[in-house]
Tab-separated table of C-alpha atoms and ligand atoms in Angstrom:
chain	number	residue	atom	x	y	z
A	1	UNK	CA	-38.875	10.606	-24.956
A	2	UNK	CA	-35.519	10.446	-23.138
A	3	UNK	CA	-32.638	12.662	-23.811
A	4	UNK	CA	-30.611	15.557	-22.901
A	5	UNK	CA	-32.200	17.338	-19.614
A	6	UNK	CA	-35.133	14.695	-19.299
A	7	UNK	CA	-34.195	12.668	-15.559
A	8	UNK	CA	-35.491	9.246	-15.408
A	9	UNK	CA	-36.918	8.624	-12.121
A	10	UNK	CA	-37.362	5.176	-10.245
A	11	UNK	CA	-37.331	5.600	-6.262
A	12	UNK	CA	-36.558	9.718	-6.220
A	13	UNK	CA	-34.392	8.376	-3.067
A	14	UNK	CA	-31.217	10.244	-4.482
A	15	UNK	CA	-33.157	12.495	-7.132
A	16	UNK	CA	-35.106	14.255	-4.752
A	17	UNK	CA	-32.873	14.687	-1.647
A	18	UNK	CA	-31.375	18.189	-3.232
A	19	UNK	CA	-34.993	19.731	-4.184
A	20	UNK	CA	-35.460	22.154	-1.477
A	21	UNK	CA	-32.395	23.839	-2.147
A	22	UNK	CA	-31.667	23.012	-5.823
A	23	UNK	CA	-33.730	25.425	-7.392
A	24	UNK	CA	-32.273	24.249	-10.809
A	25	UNK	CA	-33.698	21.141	-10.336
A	26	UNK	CA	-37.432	22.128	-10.980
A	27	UNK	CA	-36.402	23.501	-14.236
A	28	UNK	CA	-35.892	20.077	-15.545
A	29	UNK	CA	-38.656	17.467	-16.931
A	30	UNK	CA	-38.743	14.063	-14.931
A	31	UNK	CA	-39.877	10.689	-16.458
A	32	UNK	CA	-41.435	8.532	-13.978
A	33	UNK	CA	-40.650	4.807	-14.708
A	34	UNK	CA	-42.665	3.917	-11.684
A	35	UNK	CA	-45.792	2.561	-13.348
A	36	UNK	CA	-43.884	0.402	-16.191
A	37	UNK	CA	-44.191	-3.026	-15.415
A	38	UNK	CA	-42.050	-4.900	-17.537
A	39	UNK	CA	-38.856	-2.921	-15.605
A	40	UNK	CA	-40.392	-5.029	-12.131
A	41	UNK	CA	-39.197	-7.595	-10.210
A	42	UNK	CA	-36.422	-10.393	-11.023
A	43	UNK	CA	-36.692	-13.069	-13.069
A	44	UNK	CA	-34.411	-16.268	-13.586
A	45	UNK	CA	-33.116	-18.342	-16.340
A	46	UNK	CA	-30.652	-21.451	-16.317
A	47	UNK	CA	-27.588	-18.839	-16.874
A	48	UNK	CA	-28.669	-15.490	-15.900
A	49	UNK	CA	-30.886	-13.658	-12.261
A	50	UNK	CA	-32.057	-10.820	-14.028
A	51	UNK	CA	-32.974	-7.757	-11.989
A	52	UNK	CA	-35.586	-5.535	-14.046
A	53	UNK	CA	-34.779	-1.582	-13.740
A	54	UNK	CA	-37.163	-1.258	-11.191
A	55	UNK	CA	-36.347	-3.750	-8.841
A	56	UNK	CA	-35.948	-2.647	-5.836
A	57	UNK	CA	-33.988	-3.556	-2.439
A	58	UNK	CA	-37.080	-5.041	-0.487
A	59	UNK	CA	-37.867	-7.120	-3.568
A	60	UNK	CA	-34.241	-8.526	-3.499
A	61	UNK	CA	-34.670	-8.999	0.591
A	62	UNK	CA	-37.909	-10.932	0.096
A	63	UNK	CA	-36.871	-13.643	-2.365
A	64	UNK	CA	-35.392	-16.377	-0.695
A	65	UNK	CA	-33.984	-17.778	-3.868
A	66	UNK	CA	-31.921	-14.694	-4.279
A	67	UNK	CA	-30.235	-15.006	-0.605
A	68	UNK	CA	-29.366	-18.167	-1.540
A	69	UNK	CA	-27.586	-18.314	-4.770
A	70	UNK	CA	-26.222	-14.330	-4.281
A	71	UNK	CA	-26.436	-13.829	-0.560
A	72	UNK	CA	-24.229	-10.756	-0.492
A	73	UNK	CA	-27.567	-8.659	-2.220
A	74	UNK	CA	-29.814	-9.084	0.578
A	75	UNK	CA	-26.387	-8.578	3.118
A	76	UNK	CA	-26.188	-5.466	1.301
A	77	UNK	CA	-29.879	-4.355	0.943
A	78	UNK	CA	-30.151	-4.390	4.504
A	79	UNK	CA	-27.737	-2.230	5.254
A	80	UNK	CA	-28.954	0.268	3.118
A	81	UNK	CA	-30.445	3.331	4.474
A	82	UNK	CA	-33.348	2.024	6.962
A	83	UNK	CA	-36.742	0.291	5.440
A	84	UNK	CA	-38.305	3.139	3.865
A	85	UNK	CA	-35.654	3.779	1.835
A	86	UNK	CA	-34.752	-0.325	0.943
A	87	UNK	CA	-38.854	-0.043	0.045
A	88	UNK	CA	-38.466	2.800	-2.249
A	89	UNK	CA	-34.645	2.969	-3.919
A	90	UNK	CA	-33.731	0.490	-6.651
A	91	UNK	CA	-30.244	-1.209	-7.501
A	92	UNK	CA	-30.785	0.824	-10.791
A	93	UNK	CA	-31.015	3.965	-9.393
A	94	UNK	CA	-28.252	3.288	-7.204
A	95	UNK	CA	-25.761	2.025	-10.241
A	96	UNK	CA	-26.704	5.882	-12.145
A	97	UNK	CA	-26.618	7.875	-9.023
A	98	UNK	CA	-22.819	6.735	-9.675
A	99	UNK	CA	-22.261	7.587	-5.806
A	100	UNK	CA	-18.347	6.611	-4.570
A	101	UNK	CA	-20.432	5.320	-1.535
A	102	UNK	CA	-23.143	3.507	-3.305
A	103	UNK	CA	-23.794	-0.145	-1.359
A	104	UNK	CA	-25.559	-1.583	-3.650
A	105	UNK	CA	-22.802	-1.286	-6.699
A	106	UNK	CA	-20.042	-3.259	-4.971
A	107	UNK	CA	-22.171	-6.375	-4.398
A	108	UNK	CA	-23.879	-6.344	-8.189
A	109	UNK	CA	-19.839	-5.881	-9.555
A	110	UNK	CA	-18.442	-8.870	-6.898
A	111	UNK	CA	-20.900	-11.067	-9.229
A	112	UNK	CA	-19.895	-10.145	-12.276
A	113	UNK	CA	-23.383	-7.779	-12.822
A	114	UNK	CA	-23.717	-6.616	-16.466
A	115	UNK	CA	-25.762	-3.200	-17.021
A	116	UNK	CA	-28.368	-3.939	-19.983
A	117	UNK	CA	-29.317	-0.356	-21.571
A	118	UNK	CA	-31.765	-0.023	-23.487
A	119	UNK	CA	-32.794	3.179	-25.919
A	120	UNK	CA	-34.872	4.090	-29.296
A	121	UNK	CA	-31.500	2.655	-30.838
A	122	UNK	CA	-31.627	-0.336	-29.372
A	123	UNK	CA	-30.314	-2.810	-26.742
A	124	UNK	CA	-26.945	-2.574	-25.356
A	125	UNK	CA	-24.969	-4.775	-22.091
A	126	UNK	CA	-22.028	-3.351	-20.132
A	127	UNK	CA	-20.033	-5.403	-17.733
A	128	UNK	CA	-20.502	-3.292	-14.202
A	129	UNK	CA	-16.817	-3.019	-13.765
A	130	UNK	CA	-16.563	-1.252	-16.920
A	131	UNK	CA	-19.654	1.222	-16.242
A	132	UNK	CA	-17.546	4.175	-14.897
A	133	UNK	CA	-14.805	5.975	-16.207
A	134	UNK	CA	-14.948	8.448	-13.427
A	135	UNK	CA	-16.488	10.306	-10.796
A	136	UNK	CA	-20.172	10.357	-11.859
A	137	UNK	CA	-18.833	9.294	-15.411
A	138	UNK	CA	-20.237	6.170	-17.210
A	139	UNK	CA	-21.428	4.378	-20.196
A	140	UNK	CA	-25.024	5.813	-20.154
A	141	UNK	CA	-25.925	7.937	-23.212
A	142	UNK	CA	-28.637	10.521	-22.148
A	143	UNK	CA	-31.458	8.563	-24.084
A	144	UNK	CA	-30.794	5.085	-22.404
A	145	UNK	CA	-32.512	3.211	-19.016
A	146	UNK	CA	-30.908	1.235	-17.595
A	147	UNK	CA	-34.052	-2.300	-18.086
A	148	UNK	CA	-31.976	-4.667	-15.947
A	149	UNK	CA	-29.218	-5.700	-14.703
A	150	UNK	CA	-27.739	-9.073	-15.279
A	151	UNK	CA	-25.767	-11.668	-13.096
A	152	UNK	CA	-24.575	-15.068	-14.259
A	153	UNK	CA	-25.641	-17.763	-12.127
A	154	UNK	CA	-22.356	-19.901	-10.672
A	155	UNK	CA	-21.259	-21.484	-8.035
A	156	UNK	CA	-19.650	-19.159	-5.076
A	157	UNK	CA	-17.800	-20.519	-2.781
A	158	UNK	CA	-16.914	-17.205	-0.290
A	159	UNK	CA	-18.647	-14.329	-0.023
A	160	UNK	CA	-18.466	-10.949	2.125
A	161	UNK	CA	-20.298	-7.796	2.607
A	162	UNK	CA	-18.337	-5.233	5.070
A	163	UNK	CA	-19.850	-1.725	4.976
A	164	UNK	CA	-18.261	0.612	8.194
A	165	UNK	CA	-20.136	3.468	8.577
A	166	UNK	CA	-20.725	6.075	11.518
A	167	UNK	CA	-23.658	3.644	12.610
A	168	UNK	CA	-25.586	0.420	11.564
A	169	UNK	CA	-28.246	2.288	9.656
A	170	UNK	CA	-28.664	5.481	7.833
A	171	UNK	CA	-24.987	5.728	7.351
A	172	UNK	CA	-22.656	6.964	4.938
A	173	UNK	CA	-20.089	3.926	4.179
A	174	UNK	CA	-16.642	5.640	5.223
A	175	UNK	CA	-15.124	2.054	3.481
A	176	UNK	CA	-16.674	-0.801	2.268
A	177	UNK	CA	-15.851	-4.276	0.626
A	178	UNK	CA	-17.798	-7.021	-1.088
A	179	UNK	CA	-15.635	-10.278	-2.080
A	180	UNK	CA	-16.653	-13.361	-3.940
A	181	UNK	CA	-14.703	-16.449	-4.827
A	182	UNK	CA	-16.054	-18.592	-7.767
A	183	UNK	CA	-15.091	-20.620	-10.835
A	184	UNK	CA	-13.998	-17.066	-12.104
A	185	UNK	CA	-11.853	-16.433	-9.466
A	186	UNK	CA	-11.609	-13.934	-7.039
A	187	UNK	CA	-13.567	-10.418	-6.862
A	188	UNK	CA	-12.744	-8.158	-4.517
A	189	UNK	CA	-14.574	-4.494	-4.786
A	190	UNK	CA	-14.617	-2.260	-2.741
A	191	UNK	CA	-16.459	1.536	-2.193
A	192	UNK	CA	-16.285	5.018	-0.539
A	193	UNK	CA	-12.319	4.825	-1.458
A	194	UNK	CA	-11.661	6.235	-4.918
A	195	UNK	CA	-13.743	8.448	-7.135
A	196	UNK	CA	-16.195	5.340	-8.124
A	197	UNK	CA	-16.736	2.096	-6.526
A	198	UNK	CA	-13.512	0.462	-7.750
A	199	UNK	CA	-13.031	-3.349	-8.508
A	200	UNK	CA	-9.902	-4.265	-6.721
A	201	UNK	CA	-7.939	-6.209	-9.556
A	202	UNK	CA	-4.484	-5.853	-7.972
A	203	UNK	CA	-5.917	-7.323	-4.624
A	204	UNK	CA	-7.109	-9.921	-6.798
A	205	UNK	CA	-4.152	-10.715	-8.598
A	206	UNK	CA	-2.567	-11.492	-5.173
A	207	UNK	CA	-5.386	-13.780	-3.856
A	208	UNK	CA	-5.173	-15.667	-7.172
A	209	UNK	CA	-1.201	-15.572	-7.288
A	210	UNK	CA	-0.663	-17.241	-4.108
A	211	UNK	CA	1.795	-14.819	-2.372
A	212	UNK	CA	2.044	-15.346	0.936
A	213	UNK	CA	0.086	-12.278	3.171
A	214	UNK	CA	0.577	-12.386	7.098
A	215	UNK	CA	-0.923	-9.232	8.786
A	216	UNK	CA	-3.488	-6.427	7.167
A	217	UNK	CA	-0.294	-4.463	6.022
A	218	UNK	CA	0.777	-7.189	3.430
A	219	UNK	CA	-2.149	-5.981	1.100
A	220	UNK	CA	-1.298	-2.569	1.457
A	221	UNK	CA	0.543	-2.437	-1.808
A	222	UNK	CA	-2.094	-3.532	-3.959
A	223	UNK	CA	-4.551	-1.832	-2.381
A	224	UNK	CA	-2.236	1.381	-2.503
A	225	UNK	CA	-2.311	0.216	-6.597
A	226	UNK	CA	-6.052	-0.469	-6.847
A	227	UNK	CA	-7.603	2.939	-4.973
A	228	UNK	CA	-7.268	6.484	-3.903
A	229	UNK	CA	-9.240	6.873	-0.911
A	230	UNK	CA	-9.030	10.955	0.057
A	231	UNK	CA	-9.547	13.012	3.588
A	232	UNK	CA	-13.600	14.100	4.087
A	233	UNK	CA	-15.786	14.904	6.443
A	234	UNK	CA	-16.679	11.221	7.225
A	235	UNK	CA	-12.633	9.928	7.116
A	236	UNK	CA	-9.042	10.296	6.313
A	237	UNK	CA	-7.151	8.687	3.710
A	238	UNK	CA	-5.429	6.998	5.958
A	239	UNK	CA	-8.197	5.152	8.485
A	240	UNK	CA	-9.699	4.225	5.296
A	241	UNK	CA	-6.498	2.413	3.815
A	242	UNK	CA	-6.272	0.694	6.738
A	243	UNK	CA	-9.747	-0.511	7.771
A	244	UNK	CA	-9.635	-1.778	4.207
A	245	UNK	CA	-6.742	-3.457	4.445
A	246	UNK	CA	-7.926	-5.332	8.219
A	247	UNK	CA	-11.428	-5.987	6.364
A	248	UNK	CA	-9.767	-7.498	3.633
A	249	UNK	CA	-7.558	-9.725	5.651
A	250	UNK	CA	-9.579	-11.037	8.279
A	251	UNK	CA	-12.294	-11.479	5.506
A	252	UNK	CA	-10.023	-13.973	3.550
A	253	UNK	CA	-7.760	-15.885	6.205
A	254	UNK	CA	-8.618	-19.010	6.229
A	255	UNK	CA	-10.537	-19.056	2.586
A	256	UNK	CA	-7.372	-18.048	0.406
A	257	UNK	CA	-4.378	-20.675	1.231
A	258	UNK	CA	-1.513	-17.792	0.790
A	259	UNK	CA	-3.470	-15.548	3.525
A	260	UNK	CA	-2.093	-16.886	7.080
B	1	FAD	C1	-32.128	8.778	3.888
B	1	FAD	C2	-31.364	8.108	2.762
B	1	FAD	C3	-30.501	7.073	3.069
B	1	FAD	C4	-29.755	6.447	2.067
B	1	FAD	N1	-28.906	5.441	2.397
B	1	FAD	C5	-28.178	4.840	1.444
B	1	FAD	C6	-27.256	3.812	1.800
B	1	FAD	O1	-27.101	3.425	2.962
B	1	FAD	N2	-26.524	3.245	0.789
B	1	FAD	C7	-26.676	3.642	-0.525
B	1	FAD	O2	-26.001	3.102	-1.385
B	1	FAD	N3	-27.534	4.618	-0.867
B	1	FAD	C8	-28.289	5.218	0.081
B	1	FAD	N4	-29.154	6.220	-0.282
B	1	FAD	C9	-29.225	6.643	-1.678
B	1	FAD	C10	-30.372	5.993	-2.526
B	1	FAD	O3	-31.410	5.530	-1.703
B	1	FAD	C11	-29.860	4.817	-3.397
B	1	FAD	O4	-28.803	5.239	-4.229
B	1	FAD	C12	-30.988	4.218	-4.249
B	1	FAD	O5	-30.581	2.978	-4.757
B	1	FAD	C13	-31.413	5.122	-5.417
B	1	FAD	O6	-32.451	4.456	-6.109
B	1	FAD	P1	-33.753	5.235	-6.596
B	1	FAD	O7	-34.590	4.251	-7.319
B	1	FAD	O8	-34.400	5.975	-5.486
B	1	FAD	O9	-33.084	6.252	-7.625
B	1	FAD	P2	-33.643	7.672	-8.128
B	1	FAD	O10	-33.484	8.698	-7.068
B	1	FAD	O11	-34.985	7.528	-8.751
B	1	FAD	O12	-32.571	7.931	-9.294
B	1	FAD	C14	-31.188	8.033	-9.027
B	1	FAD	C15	-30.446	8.334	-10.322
B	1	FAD	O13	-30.585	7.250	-11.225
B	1	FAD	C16	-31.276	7.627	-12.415
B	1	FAD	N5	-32.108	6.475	-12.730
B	1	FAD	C17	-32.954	5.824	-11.882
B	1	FAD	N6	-33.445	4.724	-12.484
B	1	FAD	C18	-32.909	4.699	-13.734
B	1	FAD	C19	-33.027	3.802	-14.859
B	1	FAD	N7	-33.775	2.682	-14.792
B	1	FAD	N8	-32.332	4.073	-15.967
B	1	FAD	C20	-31.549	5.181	-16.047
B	1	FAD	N9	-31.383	6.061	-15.026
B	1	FAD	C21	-32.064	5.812	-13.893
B	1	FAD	C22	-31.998	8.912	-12.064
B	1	FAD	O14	-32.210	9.738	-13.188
B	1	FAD	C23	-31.009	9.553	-11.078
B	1	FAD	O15	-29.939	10.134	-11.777
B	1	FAD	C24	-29.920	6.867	0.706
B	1	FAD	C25	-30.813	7.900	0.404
B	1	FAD	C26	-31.528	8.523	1.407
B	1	FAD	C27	-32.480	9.635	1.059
């Protein structure tokens, strides 16, 4: 049964990187989802690609279907870690890892992606962007898995992936972006620059509003609104601000009318 100090595990990719040294770890008692079957694979409907809550990255990379309609998942599967790692770690794992840095999470939000959990007490289905209240906070009770997660099925008509790391592969993202255009409008979400991947609303806003933007420095504003990128060991504040805000505007020129 799941609760308080029980840790799901899917791919171990995050949950066992800390066990040599985190001696508290071993006092803990895992759950291995591993051999339920239901939690596999992805299935579609008219409305809805569902991704069970043990679908992994290599699944997503080997279903042509899914580059198609939602290309930015396999853009961003690739770029994740190197192949043992896309073989192993699932888009699950990588929404309740809650990681500022997480690739997968900004791609799954850009579409709208709506976290089904599920516990003794039921069913229950949070919209992505709403997941996280802060760093490593989110919606999850102790008791619930996360069985799938959800994206509606529309019609996108621009879509980016931009992950900047040290190197192509096994790399840290120092700032990322993943930005769709649809009948919904504009998403624009971006990671590694506030305390949880962060959809980018005020960004948005000015996409949708039709202001005009002429360099990388006219989204500074709303970017300085929608995140708080901070100084580590991988970046600054400040190359961070400002790769997003080149990213964002050479991403968009062209596709959004107001961005010249
Ligand atoms: C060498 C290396 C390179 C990496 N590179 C990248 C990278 O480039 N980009 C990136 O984003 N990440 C990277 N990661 C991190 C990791 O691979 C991903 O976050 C991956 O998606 C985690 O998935 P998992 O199935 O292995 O999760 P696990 O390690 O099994 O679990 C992670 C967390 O999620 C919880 N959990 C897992 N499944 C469920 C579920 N169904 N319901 C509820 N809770 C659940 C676990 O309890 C744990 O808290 C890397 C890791 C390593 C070791």
């Amino acid at each position: 049964m799941l609760g308080e100090g029980v840790v799901p595990v899917a791919g171990a990719t995050d949950v066992l990187v800390h066990w040599p040294v985190n001696l508290a770890a071993r006092e803990k008692t895992y759950l291995d989802l591993s051999k339920v079957g239901e939690l596999r694979g992805l299935r579609w409907t008219t409305d809805v690609l569902t991704l069970g809550g043990l679908t992994t990255y290599w699944d997503v990379m080997q279903e042509e279907r899914a580059a198609a309609e939602f290309p930015l998942l396999r853009a961003a599967a690739r770029q994740v870690g190197a192949i043992q790692i896309q073989a192993r770690g699932t888009w699950a794992g990588n929404i309740v890892n809650a990681s500022p840095a997480a690739d997968g999470v900004p791609v799954l939000m850009a579409y709208d992606a709506v976290v089904v959990l599920a516990s003794g007490a039921g069913t229950s289905r949070v919209a992505l962007s709403e997941f996280y209240s802060g760093y490593k906070k989110m919606a999850r009770a102790a008791d619930q898995l996360v069985v799938a997660v959800e994206l509606p099925r529309r019609e996108y008509t621009f879509g980016v992936f931009e992950k900047v790391g040290a190197r192509r592969a096994q790399a840290i993202t120092k700032v990322g972006l993943a930005i769709t255009r649809s009948s919904a409008g504009w998403r624009v979400v971006a990671n590694s620059v506030a305390p949880t991947v962060r959809r980018c609303r005020a960004v948005e806003g000015l996409l949708e509003g039709g202001v005009r933007v002429t360099s990388p420095a006219g989204f500074l504003p709303a970017i300085r609104r929608d995140v708080s990128p901070i100084d580590d060991i991988r970046s600054t504040a400040e190359y961070r601000e400002t790769v997003m805000s080149r990213l964002l505007y050479h991403a968009v020129r062209g596709a959004c009318a107001s961005v010249v």
